[in-house]
Coordinates of C-alpha atoms in Angstrom, one line a residue:
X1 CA 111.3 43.4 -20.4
X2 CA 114.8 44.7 -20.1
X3 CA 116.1 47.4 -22.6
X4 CA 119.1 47.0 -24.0
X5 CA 121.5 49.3 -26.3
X6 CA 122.3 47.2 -29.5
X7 CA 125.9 48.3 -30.4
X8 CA 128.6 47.1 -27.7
X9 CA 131.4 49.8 -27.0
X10 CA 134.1 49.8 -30.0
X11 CA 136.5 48.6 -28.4
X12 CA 134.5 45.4 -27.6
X13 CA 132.6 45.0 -31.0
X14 CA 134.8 42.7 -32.5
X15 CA 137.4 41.0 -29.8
X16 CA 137.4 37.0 -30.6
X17 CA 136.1 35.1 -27.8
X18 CA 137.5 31.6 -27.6
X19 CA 135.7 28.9 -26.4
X20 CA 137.2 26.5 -23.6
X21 CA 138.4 23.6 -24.2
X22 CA 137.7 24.1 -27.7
X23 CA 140.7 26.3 -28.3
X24 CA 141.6 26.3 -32.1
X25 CA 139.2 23.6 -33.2
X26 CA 137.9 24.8 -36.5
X27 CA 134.3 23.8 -37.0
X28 CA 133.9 21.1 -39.6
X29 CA 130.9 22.4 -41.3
X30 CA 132.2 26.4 -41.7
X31 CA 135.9 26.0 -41.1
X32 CA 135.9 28.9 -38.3
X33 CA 138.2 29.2 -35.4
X34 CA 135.7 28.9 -32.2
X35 CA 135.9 32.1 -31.2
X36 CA 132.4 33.6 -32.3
X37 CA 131.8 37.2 -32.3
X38 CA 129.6 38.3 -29.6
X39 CA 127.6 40.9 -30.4
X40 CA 127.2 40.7 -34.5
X41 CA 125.8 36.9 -36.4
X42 CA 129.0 35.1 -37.4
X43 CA 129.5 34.7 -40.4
X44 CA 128.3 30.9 -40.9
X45 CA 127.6 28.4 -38.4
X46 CA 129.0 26.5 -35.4
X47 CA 128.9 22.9 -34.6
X48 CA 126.1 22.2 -32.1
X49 CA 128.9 21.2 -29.1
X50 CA 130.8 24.6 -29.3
X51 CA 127.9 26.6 -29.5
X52 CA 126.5 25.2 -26.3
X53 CA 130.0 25.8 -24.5
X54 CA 130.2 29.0 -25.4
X55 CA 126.7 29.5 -23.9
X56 CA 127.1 27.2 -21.0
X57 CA 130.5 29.0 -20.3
X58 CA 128.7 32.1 -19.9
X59 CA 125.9 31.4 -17.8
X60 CA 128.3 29.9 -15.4
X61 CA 129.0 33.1 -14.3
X62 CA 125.0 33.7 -13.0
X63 CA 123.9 33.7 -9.6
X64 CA 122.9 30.2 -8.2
X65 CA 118.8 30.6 -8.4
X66 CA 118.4 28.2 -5.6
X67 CA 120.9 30.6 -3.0
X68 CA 118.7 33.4 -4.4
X69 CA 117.3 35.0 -1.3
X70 CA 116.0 37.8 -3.6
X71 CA 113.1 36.2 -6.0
X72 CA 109.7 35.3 -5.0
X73 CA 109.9 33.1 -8.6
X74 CA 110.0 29.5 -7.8
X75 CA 113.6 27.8 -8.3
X76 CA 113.1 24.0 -7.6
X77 CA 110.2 21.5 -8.9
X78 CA 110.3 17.9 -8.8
X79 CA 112.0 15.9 -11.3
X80 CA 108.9 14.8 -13.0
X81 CA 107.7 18.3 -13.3
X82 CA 110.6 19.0 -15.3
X83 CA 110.6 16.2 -17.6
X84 CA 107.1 17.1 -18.1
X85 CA 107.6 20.9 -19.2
X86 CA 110.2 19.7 -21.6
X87 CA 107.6 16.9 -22.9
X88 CA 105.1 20.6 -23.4
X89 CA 108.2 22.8 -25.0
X90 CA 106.9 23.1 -28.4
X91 CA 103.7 23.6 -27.4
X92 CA 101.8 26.9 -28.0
X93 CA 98.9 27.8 -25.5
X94 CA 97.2 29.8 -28.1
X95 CA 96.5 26.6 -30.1
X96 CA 93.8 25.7 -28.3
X97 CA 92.0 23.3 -31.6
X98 CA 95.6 21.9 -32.2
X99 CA 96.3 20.9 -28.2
X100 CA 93.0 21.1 -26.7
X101 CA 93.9 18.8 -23.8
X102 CA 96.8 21.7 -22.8
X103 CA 93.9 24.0 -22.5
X104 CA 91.9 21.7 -20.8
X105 CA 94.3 21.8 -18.3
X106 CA 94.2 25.5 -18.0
X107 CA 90.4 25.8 -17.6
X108 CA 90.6 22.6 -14.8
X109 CA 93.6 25.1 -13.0
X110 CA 90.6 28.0 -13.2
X111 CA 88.3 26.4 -12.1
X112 CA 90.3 25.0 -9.2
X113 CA 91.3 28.5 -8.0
X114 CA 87.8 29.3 -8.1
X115 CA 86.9 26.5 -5.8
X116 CA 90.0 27.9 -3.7
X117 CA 89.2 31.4 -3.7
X118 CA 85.5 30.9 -2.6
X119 CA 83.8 31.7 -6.2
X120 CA 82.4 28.5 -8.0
X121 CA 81.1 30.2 -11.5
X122 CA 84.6 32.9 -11.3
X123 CA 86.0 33.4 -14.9
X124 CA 89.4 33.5 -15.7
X125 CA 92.2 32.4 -18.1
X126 CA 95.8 32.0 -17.9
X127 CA 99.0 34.6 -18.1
X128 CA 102.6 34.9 -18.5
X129 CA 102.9 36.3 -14.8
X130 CA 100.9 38.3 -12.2
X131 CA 102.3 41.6 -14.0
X132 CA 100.1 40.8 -17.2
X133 CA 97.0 39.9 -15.1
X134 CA 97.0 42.7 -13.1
X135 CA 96.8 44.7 -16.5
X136 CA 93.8 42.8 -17.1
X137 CA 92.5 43.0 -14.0
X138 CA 92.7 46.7 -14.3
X139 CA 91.5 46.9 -18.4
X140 CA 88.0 45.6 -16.4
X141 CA 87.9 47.7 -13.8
X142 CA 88.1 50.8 -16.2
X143 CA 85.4 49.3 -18.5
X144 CA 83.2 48.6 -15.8
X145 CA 83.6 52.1 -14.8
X146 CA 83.5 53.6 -17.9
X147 CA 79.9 51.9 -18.3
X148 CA 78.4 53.2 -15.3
X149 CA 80.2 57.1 -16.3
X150 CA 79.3 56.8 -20.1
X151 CA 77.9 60.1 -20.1
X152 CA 80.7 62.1 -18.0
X153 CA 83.6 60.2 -19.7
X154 CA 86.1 61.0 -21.3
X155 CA 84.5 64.6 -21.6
X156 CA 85.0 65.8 -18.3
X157 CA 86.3 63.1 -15.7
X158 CA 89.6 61.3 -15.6
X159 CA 89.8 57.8 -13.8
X160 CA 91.9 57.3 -11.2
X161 CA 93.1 54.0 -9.6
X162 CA 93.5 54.2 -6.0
X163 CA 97.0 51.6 -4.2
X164 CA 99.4 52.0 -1.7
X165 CA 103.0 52.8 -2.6
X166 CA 104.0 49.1 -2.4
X167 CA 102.7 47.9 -5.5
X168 CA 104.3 46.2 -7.5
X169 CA 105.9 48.4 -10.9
X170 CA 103.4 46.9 -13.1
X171 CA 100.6 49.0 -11.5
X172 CA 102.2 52.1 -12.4
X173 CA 102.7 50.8 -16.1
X174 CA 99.0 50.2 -16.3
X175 CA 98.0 53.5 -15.1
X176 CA 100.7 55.2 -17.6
X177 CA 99.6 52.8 -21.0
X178 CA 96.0 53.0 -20.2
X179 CA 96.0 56.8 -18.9
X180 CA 95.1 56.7 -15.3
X181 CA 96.0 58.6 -12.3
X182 CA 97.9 56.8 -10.1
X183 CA 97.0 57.6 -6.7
X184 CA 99.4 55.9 -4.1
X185 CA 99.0 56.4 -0.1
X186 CA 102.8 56.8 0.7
X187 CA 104.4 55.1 3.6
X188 CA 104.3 56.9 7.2
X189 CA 105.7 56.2 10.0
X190 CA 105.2 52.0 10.8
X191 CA 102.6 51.8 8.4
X192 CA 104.2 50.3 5.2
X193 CA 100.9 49.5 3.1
X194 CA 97.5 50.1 2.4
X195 CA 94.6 50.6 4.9
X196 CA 91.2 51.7 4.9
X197 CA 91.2 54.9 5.9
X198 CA 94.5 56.0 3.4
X199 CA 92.3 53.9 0.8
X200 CA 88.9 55.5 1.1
X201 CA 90.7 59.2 1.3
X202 CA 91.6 58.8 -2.2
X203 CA 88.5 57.7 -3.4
X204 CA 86.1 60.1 -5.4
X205 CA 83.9 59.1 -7.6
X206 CA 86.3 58.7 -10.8
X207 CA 87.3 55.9 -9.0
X208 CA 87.8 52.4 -11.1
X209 CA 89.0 50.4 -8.1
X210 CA 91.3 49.7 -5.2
X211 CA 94.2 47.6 -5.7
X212 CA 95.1 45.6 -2.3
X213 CA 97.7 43.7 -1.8
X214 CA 97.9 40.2 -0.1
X215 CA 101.6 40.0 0.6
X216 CA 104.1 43.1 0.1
X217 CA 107.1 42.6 -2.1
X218 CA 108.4 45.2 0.4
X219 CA 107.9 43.8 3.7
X220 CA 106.0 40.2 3.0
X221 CA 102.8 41.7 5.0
X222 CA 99.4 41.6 4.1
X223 CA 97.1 44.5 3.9
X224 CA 93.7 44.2 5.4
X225 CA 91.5 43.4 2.6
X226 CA 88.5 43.2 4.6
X227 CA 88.9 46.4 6.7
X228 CA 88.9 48.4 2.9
X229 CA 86.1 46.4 1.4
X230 CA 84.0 47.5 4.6
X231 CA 85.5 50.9 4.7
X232 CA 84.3 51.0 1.1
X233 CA 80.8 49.7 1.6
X234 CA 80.5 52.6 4.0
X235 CA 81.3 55.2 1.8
X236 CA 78.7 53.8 -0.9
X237 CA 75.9 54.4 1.2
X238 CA 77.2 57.6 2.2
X239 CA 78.7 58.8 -1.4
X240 CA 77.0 56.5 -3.5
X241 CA 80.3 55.7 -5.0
X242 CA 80.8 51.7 -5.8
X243 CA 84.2 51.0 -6.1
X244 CA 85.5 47.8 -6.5
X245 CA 88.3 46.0 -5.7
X246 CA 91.3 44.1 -6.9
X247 CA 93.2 41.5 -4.8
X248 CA 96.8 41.7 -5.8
X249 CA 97.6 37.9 -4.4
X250 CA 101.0 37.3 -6.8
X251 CA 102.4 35.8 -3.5
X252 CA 99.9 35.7 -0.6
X253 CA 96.8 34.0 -2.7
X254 CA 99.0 30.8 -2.5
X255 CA 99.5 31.2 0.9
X256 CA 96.4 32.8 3.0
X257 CA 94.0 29.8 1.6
X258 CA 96.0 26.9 3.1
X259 CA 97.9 28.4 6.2
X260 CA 95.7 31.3 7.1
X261 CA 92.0 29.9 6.1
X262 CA 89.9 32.3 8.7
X263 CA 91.2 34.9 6.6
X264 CA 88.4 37.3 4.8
X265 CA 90.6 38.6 1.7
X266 CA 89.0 36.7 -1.0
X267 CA 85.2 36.4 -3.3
X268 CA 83.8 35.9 0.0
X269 CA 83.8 39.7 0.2
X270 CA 81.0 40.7 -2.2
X271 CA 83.7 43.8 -3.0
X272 CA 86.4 41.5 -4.3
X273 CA 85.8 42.0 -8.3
X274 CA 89.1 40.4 -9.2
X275 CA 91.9 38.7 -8.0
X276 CA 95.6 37.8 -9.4
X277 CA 97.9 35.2 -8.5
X278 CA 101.6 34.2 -9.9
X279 CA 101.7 30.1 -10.5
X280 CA 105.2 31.1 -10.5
X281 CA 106.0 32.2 -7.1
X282 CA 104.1 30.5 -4.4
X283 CA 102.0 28.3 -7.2
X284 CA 105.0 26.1 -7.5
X285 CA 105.9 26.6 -10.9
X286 CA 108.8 27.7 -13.2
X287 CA 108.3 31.1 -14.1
X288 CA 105.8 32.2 -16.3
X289 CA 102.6 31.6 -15.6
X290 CA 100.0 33.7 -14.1
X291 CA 96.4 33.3 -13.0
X292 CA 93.6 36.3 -13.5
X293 CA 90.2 35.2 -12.3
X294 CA 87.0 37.4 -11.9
X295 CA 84.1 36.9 -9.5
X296 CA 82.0 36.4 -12.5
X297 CA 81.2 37.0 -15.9
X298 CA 79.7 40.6 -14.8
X299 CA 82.7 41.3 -13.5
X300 CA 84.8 40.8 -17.1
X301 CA 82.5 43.1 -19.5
X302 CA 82.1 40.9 -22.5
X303 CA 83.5 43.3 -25.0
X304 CA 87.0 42.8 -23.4
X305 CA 86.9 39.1 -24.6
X306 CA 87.6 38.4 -28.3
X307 CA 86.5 35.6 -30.2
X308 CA 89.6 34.9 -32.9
X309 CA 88.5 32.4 -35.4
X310 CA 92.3 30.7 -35.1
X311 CA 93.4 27.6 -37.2
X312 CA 89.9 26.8 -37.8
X313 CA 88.5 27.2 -34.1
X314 CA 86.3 29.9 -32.6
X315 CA 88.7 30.5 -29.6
X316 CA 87.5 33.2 -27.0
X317 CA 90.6 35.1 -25.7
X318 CA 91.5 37.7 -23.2
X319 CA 95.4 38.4 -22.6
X320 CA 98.1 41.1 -23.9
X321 CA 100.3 38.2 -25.1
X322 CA 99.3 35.9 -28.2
X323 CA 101.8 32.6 -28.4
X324 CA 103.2 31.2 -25.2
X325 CA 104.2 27.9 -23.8
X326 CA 102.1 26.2 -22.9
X327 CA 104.4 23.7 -20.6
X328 CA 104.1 26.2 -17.2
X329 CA 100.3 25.6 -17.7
X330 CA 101.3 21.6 -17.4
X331 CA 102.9 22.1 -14.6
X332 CA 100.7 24.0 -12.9
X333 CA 98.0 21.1 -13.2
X334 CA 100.5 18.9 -12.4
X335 CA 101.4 21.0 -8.9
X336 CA 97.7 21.1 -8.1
X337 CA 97.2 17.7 -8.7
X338 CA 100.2 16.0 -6.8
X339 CA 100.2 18.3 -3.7
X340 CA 96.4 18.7 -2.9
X341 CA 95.1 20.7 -0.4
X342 CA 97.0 18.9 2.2
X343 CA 100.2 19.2 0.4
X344 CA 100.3 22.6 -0.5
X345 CA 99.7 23.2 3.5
X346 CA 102.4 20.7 4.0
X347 CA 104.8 22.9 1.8
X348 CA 103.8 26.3 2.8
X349 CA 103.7 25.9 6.4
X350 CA 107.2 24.3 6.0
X351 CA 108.6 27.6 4.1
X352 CA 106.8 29.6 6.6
X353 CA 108.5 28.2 9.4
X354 CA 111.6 28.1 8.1
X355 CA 110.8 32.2 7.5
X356 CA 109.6 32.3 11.0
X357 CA 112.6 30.9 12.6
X358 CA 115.5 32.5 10.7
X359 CA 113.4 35.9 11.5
X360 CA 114.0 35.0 15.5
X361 CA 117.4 34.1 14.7
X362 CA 118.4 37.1 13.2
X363 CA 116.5 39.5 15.8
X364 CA 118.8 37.6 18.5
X365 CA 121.5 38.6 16.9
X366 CA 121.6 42.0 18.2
X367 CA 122.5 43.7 15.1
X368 CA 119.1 43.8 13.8
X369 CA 116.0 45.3 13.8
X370 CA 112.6 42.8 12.6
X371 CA 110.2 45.1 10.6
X372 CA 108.3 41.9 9.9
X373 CA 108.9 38.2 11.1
X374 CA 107.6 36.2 8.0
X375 CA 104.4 35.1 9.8
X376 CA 102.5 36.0 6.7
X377 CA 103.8 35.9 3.4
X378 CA 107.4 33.5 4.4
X379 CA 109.4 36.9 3.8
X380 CA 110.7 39.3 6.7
X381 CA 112.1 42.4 6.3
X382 CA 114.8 44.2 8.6
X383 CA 117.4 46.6 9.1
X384 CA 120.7 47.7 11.4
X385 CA 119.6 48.7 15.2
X386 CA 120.5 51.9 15.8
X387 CA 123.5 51.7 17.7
X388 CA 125.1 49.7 14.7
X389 CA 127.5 52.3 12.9
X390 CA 130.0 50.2 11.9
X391 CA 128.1 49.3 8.5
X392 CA 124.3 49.1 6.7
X393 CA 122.3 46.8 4.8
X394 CA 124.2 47.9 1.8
X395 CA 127.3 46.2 3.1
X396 CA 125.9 42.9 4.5
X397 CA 124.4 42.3 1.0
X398 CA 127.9 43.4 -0.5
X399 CA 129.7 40.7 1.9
X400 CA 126.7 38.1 1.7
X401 CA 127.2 38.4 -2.4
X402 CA 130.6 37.0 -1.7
X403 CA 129.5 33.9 -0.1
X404 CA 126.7 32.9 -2.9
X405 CA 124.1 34.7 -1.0
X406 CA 122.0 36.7 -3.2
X407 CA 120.1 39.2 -0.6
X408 CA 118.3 42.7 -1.5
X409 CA 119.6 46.0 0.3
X410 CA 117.4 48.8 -0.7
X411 CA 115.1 51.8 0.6
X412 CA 111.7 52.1 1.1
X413 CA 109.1 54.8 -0.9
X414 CA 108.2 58.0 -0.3
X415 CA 107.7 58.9 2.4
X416 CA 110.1 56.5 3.9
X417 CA 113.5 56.3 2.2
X418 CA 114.8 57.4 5.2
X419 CA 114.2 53.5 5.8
X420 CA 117.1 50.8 4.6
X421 CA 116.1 47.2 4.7
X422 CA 117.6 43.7 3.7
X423 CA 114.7 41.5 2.9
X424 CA 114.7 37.5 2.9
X425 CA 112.3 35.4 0.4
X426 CA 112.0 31.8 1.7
X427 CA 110.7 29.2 -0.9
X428 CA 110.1 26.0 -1.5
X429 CA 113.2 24.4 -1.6
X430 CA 115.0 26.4 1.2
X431 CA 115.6 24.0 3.4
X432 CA 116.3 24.5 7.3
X433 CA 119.6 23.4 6.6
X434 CA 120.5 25.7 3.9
X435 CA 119.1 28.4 6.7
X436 CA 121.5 27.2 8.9
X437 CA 124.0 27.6 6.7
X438 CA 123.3 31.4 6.0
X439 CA 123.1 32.3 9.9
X440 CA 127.1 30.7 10.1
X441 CA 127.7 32.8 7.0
X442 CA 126.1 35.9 8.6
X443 CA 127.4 35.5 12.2
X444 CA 131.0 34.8 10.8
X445 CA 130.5 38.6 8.1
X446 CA 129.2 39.8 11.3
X447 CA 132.4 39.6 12.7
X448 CA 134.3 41.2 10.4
X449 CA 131.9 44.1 9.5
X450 CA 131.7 44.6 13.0
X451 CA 135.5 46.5 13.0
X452 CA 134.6 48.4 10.1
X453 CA 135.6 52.3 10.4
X454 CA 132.0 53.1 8.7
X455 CA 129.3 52.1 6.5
X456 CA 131.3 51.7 2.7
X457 CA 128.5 53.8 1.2
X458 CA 125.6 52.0 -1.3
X459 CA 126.8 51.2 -5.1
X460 CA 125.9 53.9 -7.8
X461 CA 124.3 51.2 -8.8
X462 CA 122.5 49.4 -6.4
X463 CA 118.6 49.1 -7.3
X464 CA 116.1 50.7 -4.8
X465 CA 113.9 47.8 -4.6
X466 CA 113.0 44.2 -5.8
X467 CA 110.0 44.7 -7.1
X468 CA 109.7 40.5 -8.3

């Protein structure tokens, strides 16, 4: 979550805001002017219509989530979808005895993915996101090592949990809450992920896993989860070391099954222990819901699971969060259920191509360099040629803002921040038409930027990364 300051600056505290068209209405039931206090509780209520003005008023002022070139998270379902997460609102997911259909729904999505992902008895449950099963993805891995180093641990060896710089941030959270060394292969050169040999270099035998990833936030590639899993059964019979590893599929474990299905990245790699996916992004739901699912019940050590005796059911639970909806957990039955197999492909391979062919289109441009061309995950990465000194990234996103356009300029890790990049998320509901529509917007900026003295400079403020 975000963290915010709780006192607003003095001079703010306490200015009235009024609310349009509402000017100087005084609320029936507490006889106050409608202009509520923003930062402290007013002092008695507001009529129902005013207070949703005042918040509608605000929001107004947000970025339009479907011109949101940014987010991976899914920003348009079906109609039906949405009536039926509003029917599943004030449902709690926890309640399992009081709405046991709801989490009937969740173990048919499990056991769907499990079909998907090539593991027919894989366990798993349900999460707020991909960032919260990761966490338990990597809770698992530590136990299991922790099992097989009882008598060297926590005496004399630290675990460490091996990833390229790419991950995502919740990675680094895990290994900071749960006391792990971090070891990240940094970018060199053209290599902008993970691969076997910078995997198995870090390895030693206080080694709880490998974390690959299926589909960079950074770049939209895929690492090669095959080549590490074999690099790693290599260095078992040479070591004796037998290191797991976790898929990191937020994006790409939506993807690989349906458009790329000779693809060795999932259980069908004995090495796979675990993999995560976000329903949210490329699952076709609002956000949150994640999926964490474990080759089988060897993988999850048993003692990680607890049995709550909740509202008078035995409930077996394994997740950092207690109540949540339960109406993303609908919807993601729902998804599965209306698009199929053949659907899913249907809507990927359309989102793909629409990645594919604004990737071309940009290249052709002249003004651009491809680092990737959205022919894995639907998301390409790119940056100025080098004869462009006019302006960078930083300003096309700047001038693209203006527009609607919501597109991320930001550098890449050690050891390449040297590198600037815009980088393009195509979802469902990005049409080929609203493409089109950005390439006029672009050519036309183009134009403009194109007689600038210099670059502007990047914002004080402009984030490094989207990391989502």
């Amino acid at each position: 979550m975000t963290l915010h300051k709780g006192a607003p600056p003095a001079d703010r505290k306490h200015t009235p805001h009024p609310v349009n068209p509402f000017y100087g209405e005084a609320d029936p039931v507490s006889g106050m002017e409608t202009s509520p206090p923003r930062h402290t509780l007013p002092d008695g209520p507001l009529a129902p219509h005013v207070a949703y003005q005042f918040v509608h008023d605000e929001l107004m002022l947000d970025g339009n989530a479907r011109l949101n070139l940014a987010t991976f998270v899914t920003t348009w379902m079906e109609p039906q979808a949405g009536v039926l997460m509003a029917e599943c609102r004030d449902k709690n997911m926890i309640d399992k005895d009081e709405y046991p259909r709801t989490a009937e729904l969740e173990r048919r999505c499990v056991a769907m993915l499990a079909d998907l992902w090539h593991a027919p008895d894989a366990v798993g449950c349900s999460t707020t996101g991909s960032s919260e099963a990761c966490m338990l993805a990597g809770m698992a891995l530590k136990r299991r090592w922790m099992r097989r180093n009882a008598d060297r641990y926590p005496a004399s060896a630290r675990p460490n949990l091996v990833m390229g710089a790419n991950v995502q941030v919740c990675w680094e959270k895990f290994c900071n809450f749960w006391e792990i060394e971090a070891r990240q292969v940094p970018m060199q050169g053209d290599r902008f992920h993970l691969d076997a040999d910078s995997a198995t270099a870090l390895c030693d035998e206080n080694t709880i896993g490998v974390v690959a990833v299926l589909g960079s936030t950074f770049d939209g590639s895929y690492e090669p989860v095959a080549d590490i899993c074999a690099a790693l059964d290599d260095l078992h019979e040479k070591k004796g070391w037998d290191i797991p590893v976790h898929v990191d599929g937020a994006s790409g474990a939506m993807i690989a099954p349906f458009l790329d299905p000779e693809l060795k990245w999932d259980f069908q790699l004995p090495r796979v222990a675990s993999i995560n996916t976000s329903g949210h992004k490329y699952g076709l739901v609002y956000p949150g819901v994640g999926w964490a699912l474990w080759r089988d019940e060897e993988a999850l050590p048993e003692e990680l699971v607890f049995r709550v005796n909740y509202l008078g059911g035995d409930m077996p639970t394994f997740a950092l969060n207690f109540s949540r909806p339960g109406a993303q957990v609908a919807a993601q039955y729902y998804t599965f259920l209306r698009l199929g197999r053949a659907g899913f492909r249907a809507v990927q391979q359309a989102t793909r191509d629409v990645a594919r062919s604004m990737a071309e289109r940009i290249g052709s441009l002249g003004d651009f360099e491809l680092l990737t061309r959205g022919d894995e995950l639907p998301v390409f990465a790119f940056t100025t040629a080098g004869h462009i000194t006019a302006y960078d990234v930083f300003d096309v996103s700047r001038r693209l803002k203006e527009r609607g356009w919501l597109i991320p300029a930001y550098t890449f890790p050690p050891d390449r921040e040297d590198l600037s990049v815009l980088r393009i998320v195509c979802r469902n509901g990005f049409s080929q038409d609203l493409a089109d529509l950005f390439l006029s917007d672009l050519e036309e900026l183009l134009k403009e930027l194109r007689e600038q003295q210099g670059p502007l400079g990047r914002p004080e403020n402009e984030a490094t990364a989207f990391h989502h």
